Amino acid sequence: TTCMVPLDLCRFDNKTKRQTTMNQILTVCKKYLYNWSYMRVIAFILGHFMSRQDCVRLCLNDYINNELIPIISQYEQNNDEEVMLKINACLQTLSYIFKFGQRENLMPYVQTLLNVLIEKQYFQSKRLTIRRLT
């Protein structure tokens, strides 16, 4: 529910904290994103969280370019299950970010993501879940 608070999350920060509220939420989400039990729920929460205007300004670029794109760039047809779990979680998160986010905020990432998906042949994947998320 914190993701849906209409106020800027920086208002909840104080000067004594080492981590901002946004970073704390991201840390918890990253911790549980690669767990089969929580993956879909956490991807949904991250989609809502990353579509907030304050998060778009402060952490969307870093999250997509430094967290998600390197993981989906690891895709090969014969990857083990742990790598496929991470790729599946990243694709679910990206799909929710693109579902809930505003077009003008996400346009800078479209070409990069499309290039990775085409280069790694996600559209011809043997795994149905990967093909559907692509």
Short mmCIF file of C-alpha atoms in Angstrom, two decimals:
data_model
loop_
_atom_site.label_atom_id
_atom_site.label_comp_id
_atom_site.label_asym_id
_atom_site.label_seq_id
_atom_site.Cartn_x
_atom_site.Cartn_y
_atom_site.Cartn_z
CA THR A 1 0.00 0.00 0.00
CA THR A 2 2.96 2.33 0.43
CA CYS A 3 3.44 2.20 -3.33
CA MET A 4 0.04 3.82 -3.80
CA VAL A 5 0.54 6.77 -1.42
CA PRO A 6 0.02 9.87 -3.60
CA LEU A 7 2.65 11.91 -1.75
CA ASP A 8 6.29 12.13 -2.71
CA LEU A 9 8.07 9.42 -0.68
CA CYS A 10 10.91 11.84 0.10
CA ARG A 11 8.53 13.49 2.58
CA PHE A 12 8.74 10.41 4.78
CA ASP A 13 12.53 10.54 4.99
CA ASN A 14 14.33 12.15 7.86
CA LYS A 15 17.92 13.20 8.18
CA THR A 16 18.90 10.44 10.62
CA LYS A 17 18.06 7.54 8.28
CA ARG A 18 20.83 6.06 6.21
CA GLN A 19 18.48 4.76 3.51
CA THR A 20 15.62 6.62 1.90
CA THR A 21 12.12 5.18 1.96
CA MET A 22 12.34 4.44 -1.77
CA ASN A 23 15.58 2.53 -1.35
CA GLN A 24 14.16 0.54 1.55
CA ILE A 25 11.15 -0.50 -0.54
CA LEU A 26 13.41 -1.44 -3.46
CA THR A 27 15.70 -3.46 -1.20
CA VAL A 28 12.80 -5.50 0.17
CA CYS A 29 11.34 -6.04 -3.30
CA LYS A 30 14.70 -7.15 -4.72
CA LYS A 31 15.09 -9.59 -1.85
CA TYR A 32 11.85 -11.42 -2.68
CA LEU A 33 11.63 -10.93 -6.46
CA TYR A 34 13.60 -14.07 -7.31
CA ASN A 35 11.50 -16.41 -5.17
CA TRP A 36 8.89 -18.51 -7.01
CA SER A 37 6.33 -17.98 -4.26
CA TYR A 38 6.44 -14.20 -4.29
CA MET A 39 7.61 -13.39 -7.80
CA ARG A 40 4.31 -12.38 -9.39
CA VAL A 41 3.19 -10.30 -6.41
CA ILE A 42 6.53 -8.50 -6.09
CA ALA A 43 6.62 -7.84 -9.85
CA PHE A 44 3.14 -6.31 -9.54
CA ILE A 45 4.23 -4.14 -6.61
CA LEU A 46 7.39 -3.05 -8.44
CA GLY A 47 5.30 -2.18 -11.50
CA HIS A 48 3.15 0.14 -9.43
CA PHE A 49 6.12 1.47 -7.50
CA MET A 50 8.18 2.27 -10.59
CA SER A 51 5.25 4.05 -12.24
CA ARG A 52 5.15 6.69 -9.49
CA GLN A 53 6.45 10.07 -10.65
CA ASP A 54 8.99 10.39 -7.85
CA CYS A 55 10.34 6.90 -8.57
CA VAL A 56 10.49 7.62 -12.28
CA ARG A 57 12.63 10.66 -11.56
CA LEU A 58 14.93 9.05 -9.02
CA CYS A 59 15.29 5.33 -9.58
CA LEU A 60 13.58 3.97 -12.74
CA ASN A 61 16.59 4.56 -15.00
CA ASP A 62 19.02 2.85 -12.63
CA TYR A 63 16.66 -0.03 -11.96
CA ILE A 64 15.99 -0.83 -15.61
CA ASN A 65 19.53 -0.26 -16.90
CA ASN A 66 21.49 -1.73 -13.98
CA GLU A 67 19.18 -4.44 -12.64
CA LEU A 68 16.82 -5.74 -15.31
CA ILE A 69 18.64 -5.39 -18.65
CA PRO A 70 21.83 -7.19 -17.49
CA ILE A 71 19.76 -10.14 -16.26
CA ILE A 72 17.65 -10.49 -19.39
CA SER A 73 20.84 -10.19 -21.45
CA GLN A 74 22.02 -13.50 -19.94
CA TYR A 75 19.34 -15.50 -21.74
CA GLU A 76 20.35 -18.61 -23.65
CA GLN A 77 18.13 -21.51 -24.72
CA ASN A 78 19.90 -23.93 -22.37
CA ASN A 79 20.14 -21.84 -19.19
CA ASP A 80 19.64 -23.55 -15.86
CA GLU A 81 16.48 -23.05 -13.81
CA GLU A 82 17.92 -20.42 -11.48
CA VAL A 83 18.83 -18.11 -14.37
CA MET A 84 15.46 -18.75 -15.99
CA LEU A 85 13.74 -17.83 -12.71
CA LYS A 86 15.56 -14.49 -12.65
CA ILE A 87 14.77 -13.83 -16.31
CA ASN A 88 11.11 -14.71 -15.74
CA ALA A 89 10.95 -12.35 -12.75
CA CYS A 90 12.59 -9.53 -14.71
CA LEU A 91 10.24 -9.97 -17.66
CA GLN A 92 7.22 -9.96 -15.35
CA THR A 93 8.47 -6.81 -13.66
CA LEU A 94 9.07 -5.11 -16.99
CA SER A 95 5.62 -6.07 -18.23
CA TYR A 96 4.00 -4.51 -15.16
CA ILE A 97 6.17 -1.40 -15.41
CA PHE A 98 5.09 -0.96 -19.02
CA LYS A 99 1.48 -1.70 -18.12
CA PHE A 100 1.21 0.85 -15.30
CA GLY A 101 3.77 3.44 -16.41
CA GLN A 102 3.20 6.46 -18.58
CA ARG A 103 4.31 6.31 -22.18
CA GLU A 104 6.51 9.41 -22.11
CA ASN A 105 8.42 8.08 -19.09
CA LEU A 106 9.12 4.70 -20.70
CA MET A 107 9.98 5.68 -24.28
CA PRO A 108 13.75 6.00 -23.60
CA TYR A 109 13.90 2.29 -22.65
CA VAL A 110 11.83 0.77 -25.46
CA GLN A 111 14.55 0.58 -28.11
CA THR A 112 17.15 -0.86 -25.74
CA LEU A 113 14.76 -3.53 -24.46
CA LEU A 114 13.57 -4.43 -27.95
CA ASN A 115 17.16 -4.81 -29.14
CA VAL A 116 17.95 -7.17 -26.26
CA LEU A 117 14.80 -9.22 -26.85
CA ILE A 118 15.52 -9.57 -30.57
CA GLU A 119 19.24 -10.23 -30.12
CA LYS A 120 18.67 -12.96 -27.54
CA GLN A 121 15.79 -14.47 -29.58
CA TYR A 122 13.20 -14.31 -26.84
CA PHE A 123 10.42 -14.48 -29.41
CA GLN A 124 11.57 -17.97 -30.51
CA SER A 125 12.03 -19.32 -27.00
CA LYS A 126 11.07 -22.93 -26.32
CA ARG A 127 9.67 -21.92 -22.94
CA LEU A 128 6.07 -20.79 -23.20
CA THR A 129 6.19 -18.45 -20.20
CA ILE A 130 9.19 -16.60 -21.63
CA ARG A 131 7.52 -16.25 -25.03
CA ARG A 132 4.31 -14.96 -23.48
CA LEU A 133 6.08 -12.41 -21.29
CA THR A 134 8.06 -11.18 -24.27
#
